[in-house]
Amino acid sequence: MAQDRVALVTGAGSGIGRATARKLLAGGARVVATDRDAKGLAETASMAAAADRLRTLVQDVTDEAAPADAVRAAVDGFGGLDWLVNNAGIGRSTSVADTEDADWDRFMQTNLRSVFRFSRQALGVMKPGRGAIVHLASVFGLIGYPGSAAYSTAKAAVVGLTHQMAADYGPKGIRVNAVAPGLIETAMTRERLHGDPRYRKLMLDTTPFPRWGQPEDIANAIAFLLSDEAAFVNGHVLAVDGGWSVTNYVKSAFD
Ligand SMILES: NC(=O)c1ccc[n+]([C@@H]2O[C@H](COP(=O)([O-])OP(=O)(O)OC[C@H]3O[C@@H](n4cnc5c(N)ncnc54)[C@H](O)[C@@H]3O)[C@@H](O)[C@H]2O)c1
């Protein structure tokens, strides 16, 4: 299904980005995987089944030259670019009163500005009817959550950007969608998930599903949204969260 497609996945040295790169490779795509973490990226490459269809690039998505370098790697290495997954991101912010200017800027640079800049660069080479972009939003960008001002604001803006880009580029045959993960066990969440029993219990007790998410749950949704199976899906924000964001579920109330 993805045999003739070239994908660029940012933040592919860990978690959701790694699972997505592996899923797309397994489907036959050629993949450029980027991350600022050289070791993580090398681990992703070592797990990949088809090394000849994978190029890795160590870069920070907030660097000015990063989007151009990454898109060039796809064009030079594989002859073009069809799919972009704007996945690289940082987590765990604080409430407004506790947020320093530098922290706010860091979240906006990494989780929002890079999404805009990578999208702009990719749109320059994507072909109508073949192109698809998936942004990583978050359920925290859909509803409020205590102590998450900069992160949630950036993710809410990614939701807005998804809608806006769908309107601008859908007519040109390039679809733009987003996935909004719930709690997924990755490097971003593992410490809190396993080190803070109250948080773990709270998240599980408010999710109407008997487990938290794994990176593959999100990779599967991303692969679908990129694929031709989602040919009429444009501007959609797909929550993959076990039902967390659309229910008022509290486990103890229904035991
Ligand atoms: N894990 C969750 O519960 C969850 C929930 C909602 C949304 N998300 C989103 O999913 C995406 C992936 O998160 P994850 O859970 O896999 O986290 P992760 O920490 O496992 O992976 C993020 C990757 O992005 C890379 N990265 C971070 N900043 C970078 C930068 N400036 N330049 C280049 N690479 C950079 C990291 O090195 C890391 O490899 C993020 O956008 C995150 O906000 C995650």
PDB file of C-alpha atoms and ligand atoms in Angstrom:
ATOM      1  CA  MET A   1       0.000   0.000   0.000  1.00  0.00           C
ATOM      2  CA  ALA A   2       2.843   2.382   0.852  1.00  0.00           C
ATOM      3  CA  GLN A   3       5.330   0.886  -1.576  1.00  0.00           C
ATOM      4  CA  ASP A   4       5.691   3.977  -3.706  1.00  0.00           C
ATOM      5  CA  ARG A   5       5.540   6.580  -0.932  1.00  0.00           C
ATOM      6  CA  VAL A   6       8.311   8.534   0.780  1.00  0.00           C
ATOM      7  CA  ALA A   7       7.722   9.615   4.389  1.00  0.00           C
ATOM      8  CA  LEU A   8       9.480  12.052   6.722  1.00  0.00           C
ATOM      9  CA  VAL A   9       8.994  11.379  10.443  1.00  0.00           C
ATOM     10  CA  THR A  10      10.402  13.830  13.003  1.00  0.00           C
ATOM     11  CA  GLY A  11      11.232  12.735  16.540  1.00  0.00           C
ATOM     12  CA  ALA A  12      11.726   9.155  15.345  1.00  0.00           C
ATOM     13  CA  GLY A  13      14.360   8.286  17.945  1.00  0.00           C
ATOM     14  CA  SER A  14      11.817   7.301  20.580  1.00  0.00           C
ATOM     15  CA  GLY A  15       8.216   6.433  21.395  1.00  0.00           C
ATOM     16  CA  ILE A  16       5.514   7.310  18.881  1.00  0.00           C
ATOM     17  CA  GLY A  17       7.918   8.555  16.186  1.00  0.00           C
ATOM     18  CA  ARG A  18       9.945   5.338  16.333  1.00  0.00           C
ATOM     19  CA  ALA A  19       6.812   3.183  16.180  1.00  0.00           C
ATOM     20  CA  THR A  20       5.545   5.244  13.239  1.00  0.00           C
ATOM     21  CA  ALA A  21       8.794   4.973  11.284  1.00  0.00           C
ATOM     22  CA  ARG A  22       8.781   1.191  11.851  1.00  0.00           C
ATOM     23  CA  LYS A  23       5.118   0.869  10.858  1.00  0.00           C
ATOM     24  CA  LEU A  24       5.605   2.847   7.637  1.00  0.00           C
ATOM     25  CA  LEU A  25       8.732   0.864   6.757  1.00  0.00           C
ATOM     26  CA  ALA A  26       6.869  -2.382   7.403  1.00  0.00           C
ATOM     27  CA  GLY A  27       4.175  -1.166   4.995  1.00  0.00           C
ATOM     28  CA  GLY A  28       6.769  -0.696   2.274  1.00  0.00           C
ATOM     29  CA  ALA A  29       7.377   3.060   2.430  1.00  0.00           C
ATOM     30  CA  ARG A  30      10.768   4.710   2.184  1.00  0.00           C
ATOM     31  CA  VAL A  31      11.378   6.744   5.326  1.00  0.00           C
ATOM     32  CA  VAL A  32      13.536   9.653   6.422  1.00  0.00           C
ATOM     33  CA  ALA A  33      13.667   9.521  10.232  1.00  0.00           C
ATOM     34  CA  THR A  34      14.996  12.527  12.135  1.00  0.00           C
ATOM     35  CA  ASP A  35      15.714  13.247  15.790  1.00  0.00           C
ATOM     36  CA  ARG A  36      18.101  15.364  17.854  1.00  0.00           C
ATOM     37  CA  ASP A  37      18.961  12.230  19.856  1.00  0.00           C
ATOM     38  CA  ALA A  38      21.580  10.403  17.768  1.00  0.00           C
ATOM     39  CA  LYS A  39      21.584   7.352  20.045  1.00  0.00           C
ATOM     40  CA  GLY A  40      17.806   6.960  19.935  1.00  0.00           C
ATOM     41  CA  LEU A  41      17.813   7.339  16.177  1.00  0.00           C
ATOM     42  CA  ALA A  42      20.512   4.678  15.833  1.00  0.00           C
ATOM     43  CA  GLU A  43      18.380   2.342  17.970  1.00  0.00           C
ATOM     44  CA  THR A  44      15.392   2.967  15.705  1.00  0.00           C
ATOM     45  CA  ALA A  45      17.564   2.166  12.684  1.00  0.00           C
ATOM     46  CA  SER A  46      18.823  -1.028  14.293  1.00  0.00           C
ATOM     47  CA  MET A  47      15.205  -2.184  14.824  1.00  0.00           C
ATOM     48  CA  ALA A  48      14.108  -1.348  11.290  1.00  0.00           C
ATOM     49  CA  ALA A  49      13.474  -4.266   8.990  1.00  0.00           C
ATOM     50  CA  ALA A  50      14.443  -2.565   5.736  1.00  0.00           C
ATOM     51  CA  ALA A  51      17.633  -0.541   6.179  1.00  0.00           C
ATOM     52  CA  ASP A  52      17.829   0.209   2.462  1.00  0.00           C
ATOM     53  CA  ARG A  53      14.505   2.094   2.690  1.00  0.00           C
ATOM     54  CA  LEU A  54      15.551   4.164   5.728  1.00  0.00           C
ATOM     55  CA  ARG A  55      17.646   7.336   5.970  1.00  0.00           C
ATOM     56  CA  THR A  56      18.356   8.909   9.352  1.00  0.00           C
ATOM     57  CA  LEU A  57      19.217  12.532  10.033  1.00  0.00           C
ATOM     58  CA  VAL A  58      20.319  13.934  13.383  1.00  0.00           C
ATOM     59  CA  GLN A  59      18.853  17.419  13.732  1.00  0.00           C
ATOM     60  CA  ASP A  60      16.991  19.691  16.104  1.00  0.00           C
ATOM     61  CA  VAL A  61      13.599  20.609  14.623  1.00  0.00           C
ATOM     62  CA  THR A  62      13.931  24.130  16.011  1.00  0.00           C
ATOM     63  CA  ASP A  63      17.091  24.851  14.005  1.00  0.00           C
ATOM     64  CA  GLU A  64      16.454  27.265  11.159  1.00  0.00           C
ATOM     65  CA  ALA A  65      17.869  24.904   8.526  1.00  0.00           C
ATOM     66  CA  ALA A  66      16.196  21.733   9.853  1.00  0.00           C
ATOM     67  CA  PRO A  67      13.091  21.652   7.593  1.00  0.00           C
ATOM     68  CA  ALA A  68      15.107  22.293   4.424  1.00  0.00           C
ATOM     69  CA  ASP A  69      17.744  19.714   5.404  1.00  0.00           C
ATOM     70  CA  ALA A  70      15.129  17.053   6.155  1.00  0.00           C
ATOM     71  CA  VAL A  71      13.127  17.586   2.983  1.00  0.00           C
ATOM     72  CA  ARG A  72      16.361  17.600   0.958  1.00  0.00           C
ATOM     73  CA  ALA A  73      17.283  14.250   2.522  1.00  0.00           C
ATOM     74  CA  ALA A  74      13.986  12.826   1.205  1.00  0.00           C
ATOM     75  CA  VAL A  75      14.323  14.345  -2.253  1.00  0.00           C
ATOM     76  CA  ASP A  76      18.016  13.463  -2.677  1.00  0.00           C
ATOM     77  CA  GLY A  77      17.710  10.035  -1.053  1.00  0.00           C
ATOM     78  CA  PHE A  78      14.381   8.842  -2.405  1.00  0.00           C
ATOM     79  CA  GLY A  79      13.373  11.212  -5.196  1.00  0.00           C
ATOM     80  CA  GLY A  80      10.579  13.134  -3.459  1.00  0.00           C
ATOM     81  CA  LEU A  81       8.336  13.418  -0.417  1.00  0.00           C
ATOM     82  CA  ASP A  82       4.723  12.255  -0.053  1.00  0.00           C
ATOM     83  CA  TRP A  83       4.056  11.999   3.672  1.00  0.00           C
ATOM     84  CA  LEU A  84       5.089  14.190   6.608  1.00  0.00           C
ATOM     85  CA  VAL A  85       4.589  13.233  10.259  1.00  0.00           C
ATOM     86  CA  ASN A  86       5.202  16.228  12.539  1.00  0.00           C
ATOM     87  CA  ASN A  87       5.863  14.217  15.672  1.00  0.00           C
ATOM     88  CA  ALA A  88       8.876  15.678  17.517  1.00  0.00           C
ATOM     89  CA  GLY A  89       7.771  17.297  20.735  1.00  0.00           C
ATOM     90  CA  ILE A  90       8.502  17.963  24.378  1.00  0.00           C
ATOM     91  CA  GLY A  91       6.115  17.381  27.264  1.00  0.00           C
ATOM     92  CA  ARG A  92       5.209  18.296  30.821  1.00  0.00           C
ATOM     93  CA  SER A  93       4.708  22.029  31.307  1.00  0.00           C
ATOM     94  CA  THR A  94       3.242  23.958  34.247  1.00  0.00           C
ATOM     95  CA  SER A  95       0.433  26.386  35.091  1.00  0.00           C
ATOM     96  CA  VAL A  96       0.654  29.967  33.775  1.00  0.00           C
ATOM     97  CA  ALA A  97       1.925  31.442  37.054  1.00  0.00           C
ATOM     98  CA  ASP A  98       4.750  28.912  37.178  1.00  0.00           C
ATOM     99  CA  THR A  99       5.813  29.225  33.531  1.00  0.00           C
ATOM    100  CA  GLU A 100       8.971  31.228  32.744  1.00  0.00           C
ATOM    101  CA  ASP A 101       9.143  33.110  29.442  1.00  0.00           C
ATOM    102  CA  ALA A 102      11.931  30.797  28.257  1.00  0.00           C
ATOM    103  CA  ASP A 103       9.839  27.699  28.969  1.00  0.00           C
ATOM    104  CA  TRP A 104       6.863  29.137  27.104  1.00  0.00           C
ATOM    105  CA  ASP A 105       9.089  29.942  24.115  1.00  0.00           C
ATOM    106  CA  ARG A 106      10.644  26.465  24.165  1.00  0.00           C
ATOM    107  CA  PHE A 107       7.236  24.796  23.953  1.00  0.00           C
ATOM    108  CA  MET A 108       6.073  27.108  21.181  1.00  0.00           C
ATOM    109  CA  GLN A 109       9.297  26.659  19.199  1.00  0.00           C
ATOM    110  CA  THR A 110       9.349  22.876  19.470  1.00  0.00           C
ATOM    111  CA  ASN A 111       5.688  21.858  19.535  1.00  0.00           C
ATOM    112  CA  LEU A 112       4.188  24.519  17.258  1.00  0.00           C
ATOM    113  CA  ARG A 113       6.632  26.597  15.204  1.00  0.00           C
ATOM    114  CA  SER A 114       8.491  23.527  13.924  1.00  0.00           C
ATOM    115  CA  VAL A 115       5.171  22.009  12.801  1.00  0.00           C
ATOM    116  CA  PHE A 116       4.445  25.125  10.746  1.00  0.00           C
ATOM    117  CA  ARG A 117       7.983  25.292   9.308  1.00  0.00           C
ATOM    118  CA  PHE A 118       8.281  21.586   8.401  1.00  0.00           C
ATOM    119  CA  SER A 119       4.818  21.718   6.812  1.00  0.00           C
ATOM    120  CA  ARG A 120       5.719  24.749   4.700  1.00  0.00           C
ATOM    121  CA  GLN A 121       8.898  23.109   3.487  1.00  0.00           C
ATOM    122  CA  ALA A 122       7.205  19.777   2.695  1.00  0.00           C
ATOM    123  CA  LEU A 123       4.320  21.448   0.833  1.00  0.00           C
ATOM    124  CA  GLY A 124       6.899  22.858  -1.555  1.00  0.00           C
ATOM    125  CA  VAL A 125       7.689  19.389  -2.930  1.00  0.00           C
ATOM    126  CA  MET A 126       4.518  17.325  -2.311  1.00  0.00           C
ATOM    127  CA  LYS A 127       2.549  16.297  -5.382  1.00  0.00           C
ATOM    128  CA  PRO A 128      -1.230  16.871  -5.577  1.00  0.00           C
ATOM    129  CA  GLY A 129      -3.201  13.694  -4.953  1.00  0.00           C
ATOM    130  CA  ARG A 130      -0.290  11.958  -3.223  1.00  0.00           C
ATOM    131  CA  GLY A 131       0.599  14.224  -0.332  1.00  0.00           C
ATOM    132  CA  ALA A 132      -0.585  13.759   3.244  1.00  0.00           C
ATOM    133  CA  ILE A 133       0.486  15.352   6.506  1.00  0.00           C
ATOM    134  CA  VAL A 134      -0.240  14.209  10.055  1.00  0.00           C
ATOM    135  CA  HIS A 135       0.489  16.442  13.040  1.00  0.00           C
ATOM    136  CA  LEU A 136       0.782  15.137  16.591  1.00  0.00           C
ATOM    137  CA  ALA A 137      -1.725  17.075  18.685  1.00  0.00           C
ATOM    138  CA  SER A 138      -2.810  15.820  22.129  1.00  0.00           C
ATOM    139  CA  VAL A 139      -5.980  15.323  24.124  1.00  0.00           C
ATOM    140  CA  PHE A 140      -4.516  18.126  26.282  1.00  0.00           C
ATOM    141  CA  GLY A 141      -4.990  20.377  23.244  1.00  0.00           C
ATOM    142  CA  LEU A 142      -8.705  19.513  23.135  1.00  0.00           C
ATOM    143  CA  ILE A 143      -9.718  20.138  26.739  1.00  0.00           C
ATOM    144  CA  GLY A 144      -8.132  21.828  29.738  1.00  0.00           C
ATOM    145  CA  TYR A 145      -5.935  19.864  32.101  1.00  0.00           C
ATOM    146  CA  PRO A 146      -4.349  21.197  35.309  1.00  0.00           C
ATOM    147  CA  GLY A 147      -0.741  22.393  35.137  1.00  0.00           C
ATOM    148  CA  SER A 148      -0.171  22.177  31.388  1.00  0.00           C
ATOM    149  CA  ALA A 149      -0.406  25.748  30.026  1.00  0.00           C
ATOM    150  CA  ALA A 150       2.373  25.957  27.418  1.00  0.00           C
ATOM    151  CA  TYR A 151       2.090  22.342  26.236  1.00  0.00           C
ATOM    152  CA  SER A 152      -1.701  22.417  25.921  1.00  0.00           C
ATOM    153  CA  THR A 153      -1.743  25.819  24.240  1.00  0.00           C
ATOM    154  CA  ALA A 154       0.785  24.684  21.634  1.00  0.00           C
ATOM    155  CA  LYS A 155      -1.212  21.492  20.990  1.00  0.00           C
ATOM    156  CA  ALA A 156      -4.497  23.430  20.731  1.00  0.00           C
ATOM    157  CA  ALA A 157      -2.797  25.619  18.134  1.00  0.00           C
ATOM    158  CA  VAL A 158      -1.725  22.480  16.258  1.00  0.00           C
ATOM    159  CA  VAL A 159      -5.419  21.524  16.126  1.00  0.00           C
ATOM    160  CA  GLY A 160      -6.192  24.957  14.644  1.00  0.00           C
ATOM    161  CA  LEU A 161      -3.322  24.633  12.184  1.00  0.00           C
ATOM    162  CA  THR A 162      -4.687  21.239  11.087  1.00  0.00           C
ATOM    163  CA  HIS A 163      -8.073  22.765  10.266  1.00  0.00           C
ATOM    164  CA  GLN A 164      -6.500  25.724   8.515  1.00  0.00           C
ATOM    165  CA  MET A 165      -4.118  23.637   6.415  1.00  0.00           C
ATOM    166  CA  ALA A 166      -6.942  21.256   5.445  1.00  0.00           C
ATOM    167  CA  ALA A 167      -8.830  24.221   4.014  1.00  0.00           C
ATOM    168  CA  ASP A 168      -5.809  25.548   2.134  1.00  0.00           C
ATOM    169  CA  TYR A 169      -4.299  22.309   0.801  1.00  0.00           C
ATOM    170  CA  GLY A 170      -7.210  19.851   0.551  1.00  0.00           C
ATOM    171  CA  PRO A 171      -8.315  21.592  -2.657  1.00  0.00           C
ATOM    172  CA  LYS A 172      -4.797  20.976  -3.968  1.00  0.00           C
ATOM    173  CA  GLY A 173      -5.013  17.250  -3.228  1.00  0.00           C
ATOM    174  CA  ILE A 174      -2.899  17.270  -0.081  1.00  0.00           C
ATOM    175  CA  ARG A 175      -4.704  16.087   3.055  1.00  0.00           C
ATOM    176  CA  VAL A 176      -3.819  17.382   6.514  1.00  0.00           C
ATOM    177  CA  ASN A 177      -4.990  15.580   9.649  1.00  0.00           C
ATOM    178  CA  ALA A 178      -3.885  15.201  13.264  1.00  0.00           C
ATOM    179  CA  VAL A 179      -3.818  12.508  15.891  1.00  0.00           C
ATOM    180  CA  ALA A 180      -4.551  13.485  19.487  1.00  0.00           C
ATOM    181  CA  PRO A 181      -3.068  10.773  21.697  1.00  0.00           C
ATOM    182  CA  GLY A 182      -4.253  10.165  25.219  1.00  0.00           C
ATOM    183  CA  LEU A 183      -1.836   8.746  27.765  1.00  0.00           C
ATOM    184  CA  ILE A 184       0.738   6.722  25.839  1.00  0.00           C
ATOM    185  CA  GLU A 185       3.620   4.953  27.551  1.00  0.00           C
ATOM    186  CA  THR A 186       6.800   6.524  26.126  1.00  0.00           C
ATOM    187  CA  ALA A 187       9.932   8.242  27.437  1.00  0.00           C
ATOM    188  CA  MET A 188       7.795  11.386  27.771  1.00  0.00           C
ATOM    189  CA  THR A 189       5.381   9.808  30.243  1.00  0.00           C
ATOM    190  CA  ARG A 190       7.123   6.718  31.664  1.00  0.00           C
ATOM    191  CA  GLU A 191       8.685   8.403  34.690  1.00  0.00           C
ATOM    192  CA  ARG A 192       5.408   9.958  35.855  1.00  0.00           C
ATOM    193  CA  LEU A 193       3.373   6.885  34.960  1.00  0.00           C
ATOM    194  CA  HIS A 194       5.548   4.572  37.020  1.00  0.00           C
ATOM    195  CA  GLY A 195       6.785   7.050  39.639  1.00  0.00           C
ATOM    196  CA  ASP A 196       3.543   8.793  40.570  1.00  0.00           C
ATOM    197  CA  PRO A 197       0.876   6.254  41.595  1.00  0.00           C
ATOM    198  CA  ARG A 198      -1.759   8.967  42.070  1.00  0.00           C
ATOM    199  CA  TYR A 199      -1.311  10.186  38.498  1.00  0.00           C
ATOM    200  CA  ARG A 200      -1.389   6.654  37.103  1.00  0.00           C
ATOM    201  CA  LYS A 201      -4.543   5.827  39.058  1.00  0.00           C
ATOM    202  CA  LEU A 202      -6.194   9.097  38.033  1.00  0.00           C
ATOM    203  CA  MET A 203      -5.511   8.547  34.327  1.00  0.00           C
ATOM    204  CA  LEU A 204      -6.618   4.920  34.405  1.00  0.00           C
ATOM    205  CA  ASP A 205      -9.696   5.686  36.504  1.00  0.00           C
ATOM    206  CA  THR A 206     -10.826   8.371  34.044  1.00  0.00           C
ATOM    207  CA  THR A 207     -10.209   6.284  30.909  1.00  0.00           C
ATOM    208  CA  PRO A 208     -13.130   4.040  29.918  1.00  0.00           C
ATOM    209  CA  PHE A 209     -10.709   1.361  28.758  1.00  0.00           C
ATOM    210  CA  PRO A 210      -8.699  -1.088  30.864  1.00  0.00           C
ATOM    211  CA  ARG A 211      -5.181   0.001  29.869  1.00  0.00           C
ATOM    212  CA  TRP A 212      -3.152   3.003  28.779  1.00  0.00           C
ATOM    213  CA  GLY A 213      -1.870   3.415  25.232  1.00  0.00           C
ATOM    214  CA  GLN A 214       1.222   2.117  23.513  1.00  0.00           C
ATOM    215  CA  PRO A 215       3.172   3.875  20.735  1.00  0.00           C
ATOM    216  CA  GLU A 216       1.864   1.317  18.228  1.00  0.00           C
ATOM    217  CA  ASP A 217      -1.723   2.423  18.940  1.00  0.00           C
ATOM    218  CA  ILE A 218      -0.794   5.868  17.650  1.00  0.00           C
ATOM    219  CA  ALA A 219       1.425   4.641  14.806  1.00  0.00           C
ATOM    220  CA  ASN A 220      -1.506   2.594  13.477  1.00  0.00           C
ATOM    221  CA  ALA A 221      -3.757   5.656  13.454  1.00  0.00           C
ATOM    222  CA  ILE A 222      -1.081   7.782  11.764  1.00  0.00           C
ATOM    223  CA  ALA A 223      -0.491   5.139   9.085  1.00  0.00           C
ATOM    224  CA  PHE A 224      -4.224   5.025   8.378  1.00  0.00           C
ATOM    225  CA  LEU A 225      -4.537   8.808   8.072  1.00  0.00           C
ATOM    226  CA  LEU A 226      -1.578   8.936   5.686  1.00  0.00           C
ATOM    227  CA  SER A 227      -2.826   6.050   3.553  1.00  0.00           C
ATOM    228  CA  ASP A 228      -5.169   6.109   0.562  1.00  0.00           C
ATOM    229  CA  GLU A 229      -7.714   4.313   2.782  1.00  0.00           C
ATOM    230  CA  ALA A 230      -8.247   7.746   4.340  1.00  0.00           C
ATOM    231  CA  ALA A 231      -8.533   9.433   0.921  1.00  0.00           C
ATOM    232  CA  PHE A 232     -11.603  11.511   1.954  1.00  0.00           C
ATOM    233  CA  VAL A 233     -10.404  12.291   5.488  1.00  0.00           C
ATOM    234  CA  ASN A 234      -9.138  15.872   5.638  1.00  0.00           C
ATOM    235  CA  GLY A 235      -8.857  18.254   8.590  1.00  0.00           C
ATOM    236  CA  HIS A 236      -9.768  15.562  11.099  1.00  0.00           C
ATOM    237  CA  VAL A 237      -8.316  15.380  14.598  1.00  0.00           C
ATOM    238  CA  LEU A 238      -8.465  11.746  15.636  1.00  0.00           C
ATOM    239  CA  ALA A 239      -8.341  11.218  19.392  1.00  0.00           C
ATOM    240  CA  VAL A 240      -6.690   7.889  20.186  1.00  0.00           C
ATOM    241  CA  ASP A 241      -7.213   7.804  23.914  1.00  0.00           C
ATOM    242  CA  GLY A 242      -9.474   4.914  24.930  1.00  0.00           C
ATOM    243  CA  GLY A 243     -12.368   7.380  25.150  1.00  0.00           C
ATOM    244  CA  TRP A 244     -10.755   9.695  27.735  1.00  0.00           C
ATOM    245  CA  SER A 245     -11.503  13.005  26.008  1.00  0.00           C
ATOM    246  CA  VAL A 246     -15.140  12.325  25.106  1.00  0.00           C
ATOM    247  CA  THR A 247     -16.458  10.910  28.364  1.00  0.00           C
ATOM    248  CA  ASN A 248     -16.795  11.990  31.947  1.00  0.00           C
ATOM    249  CA  TYR A 249     -15.931   8.497  33.063  1.00  0.00           C
ATOM    250  CA  VAL A 250     -14.813   7.927  36.650  1.00  0.00           C
ATOM    251  CA  LYS A 251     -14.148   4.280  37.361  1.00  0.00           C
ATOM    252  CA  SER A 252     -15.102   4.293  41.032  1.00  0.00           C
ATOM    253  CA  ALA A 253     -18.529   5.712  40.157  1.00  0.00           C
ATOM    254  CA  PHE A 254     -19.360   2.708  37.975  1.00  0.00           C
ATOM    255  CA  ASP A 255     -17.726  -0.166  39.890  1.00  0.00           C
TER     256      ASP A 255
HETATM  257  N1  LIG B   1       3.158  10.047  25.198  1.00  0.00           N
HETATM  258  C1  LIG B   1       1.999  10.637  25.322  1.00  0.00           C
HETATM  259  O1  LIG B   1       1.226  10.323  26.238  1.00  0.00           O
HETATM  260  C2  LIG B   1       1.576  11.705  24.335  1.00  0.00           C
HETATM  261  C3  LIG B   1       0.269  12.206  24.465  1.00  0.00           C
HETATM  262  C4  LIG B   1      -0.151  13.191  23.589  1.00  0.00           C
HETATM  263  C5  LIG B   1       0.693  13.666  22.597  1.00  0.00           C
HETATM  264  N2  LIG B   1       1.970  13.166  22.495  1.00  0.00           N
HETATM  265  C6  LIG B   1       2.824  13.741  21.442  1.00  0.00           C
HETATM  266  O2  LIG B   1       3.416  12.718  20.660  1.00  0.00           O
HETATM  267  C7  LIG B   1       4.663  13.172  20.159  1.00  0.00           C
HETATM  268  C8  LIG B   1       5.718  12.125  20.443  1.00  0.00           C
HETATM  269  O3  LIG B   1       5.859  11.994  21.854  1.00  0.00           O
HETATM  270  P1  LIG B   1       6.368  10.659  22.574  1.00  0.00           P
HETATM  271  O4  LIG B   1       5.391  10.352  23.629  1.00  0.00           O
HETATM  272  O5  LIG B   1       6.723   9.634  21.580  1.00  0.00           O
HETATM  273  O6  LIG B   1       7.652  11.237  23.316  1.00  0.00           O
HETATM  274  P2  LIG B   1       9.181  10.764  23.341  1.00  0.00           P
HETATM  275  O7  LIG B   1       9.828  11.668  24.310  1.00  0.00           O
HETATM  276  O8  LIG B   1       9.261   9.290  23.520  1.00  0.00           O
HETATM  277  O9  LIG B   1       9.662  11.095  21.854  1.00  0.00           O
HETATM  278  C9  LIG B   1       9.815  12.428  21.393  1.00  0.00           C
HETATM  279  C10 LIG B   1      11.019  12.445  20.470  1.00  0.00           C
HETATM  280  O10 LIG B   1      11.116  13.782  19.949  1.00  0.00           O
HETATM  281  C11 LIG B   1      12.472  14.167  19.999  1.00  0.00           C
HETATM  282  N3  LIG B   1      12.580  15.619  20.094  1.00  0.00           N
HETATM  283  C12 LIG B   1      12.118  16.417  21.100  1.00  0.00           C
HETATM  284  N4  LIG B   1      12.451  17.686  20.842  1.00  0.00           N
HETATM  285  C13 LIG B   1      13.144  17.680  19.672  1.00  0.00           C
HETATM  286  C14 LIG B   1      13.754  18.691  18.902  1.00  0.00           C
HETATM  287  N5  LIG B   1      13.756  19.975  19.288  1.00  0.00           N
HETATM  288  N6  LIG B   1      14.357  18.337  17.736  1.00  0.00           N
HETATM  289  C15 LIG B   1      14.392  17.046  17.339  1.00  0.00           C
HETATM  290  N7  LIG B   1      13.850  16.040  18.037  1.00  0.00           N
HETATM  291  C16 LIG B   1      13.227  16.372  19.190  1.00  0.00           C
HETATM  292  C17 LIG B   1      13.049  13.487  21.235  1.00  0.00           C
HETATM  293  O11 LIG B   1      14.467  13.375  21.165  1.00  0.00           O
HETATM  294  C18 LIG B   1      12.334  12.141  21.201  1.00  0.00           C
HETATM  295  O12 LIG B   1      13.066  11.172  20.486  1.00  0.00           O
HETATM  296  C19 LIG B   1       4.930  14.527  20.822  1.00  0.00           C
HETATM  297  O13 LIG B   1       4.572  15.564  19.922  1.00  0.00           O
HETATM  298  C20 LIG B   1       3.996  14.506  22.004  1.00  0.00           C
HETATM  299  O14 LIG B   1       3.631  15.795  22.453  1.00  0.00           O
HETATM  300  C21 LIG B   1       2.420  12.198  23.340  1.00  0.00           C
END
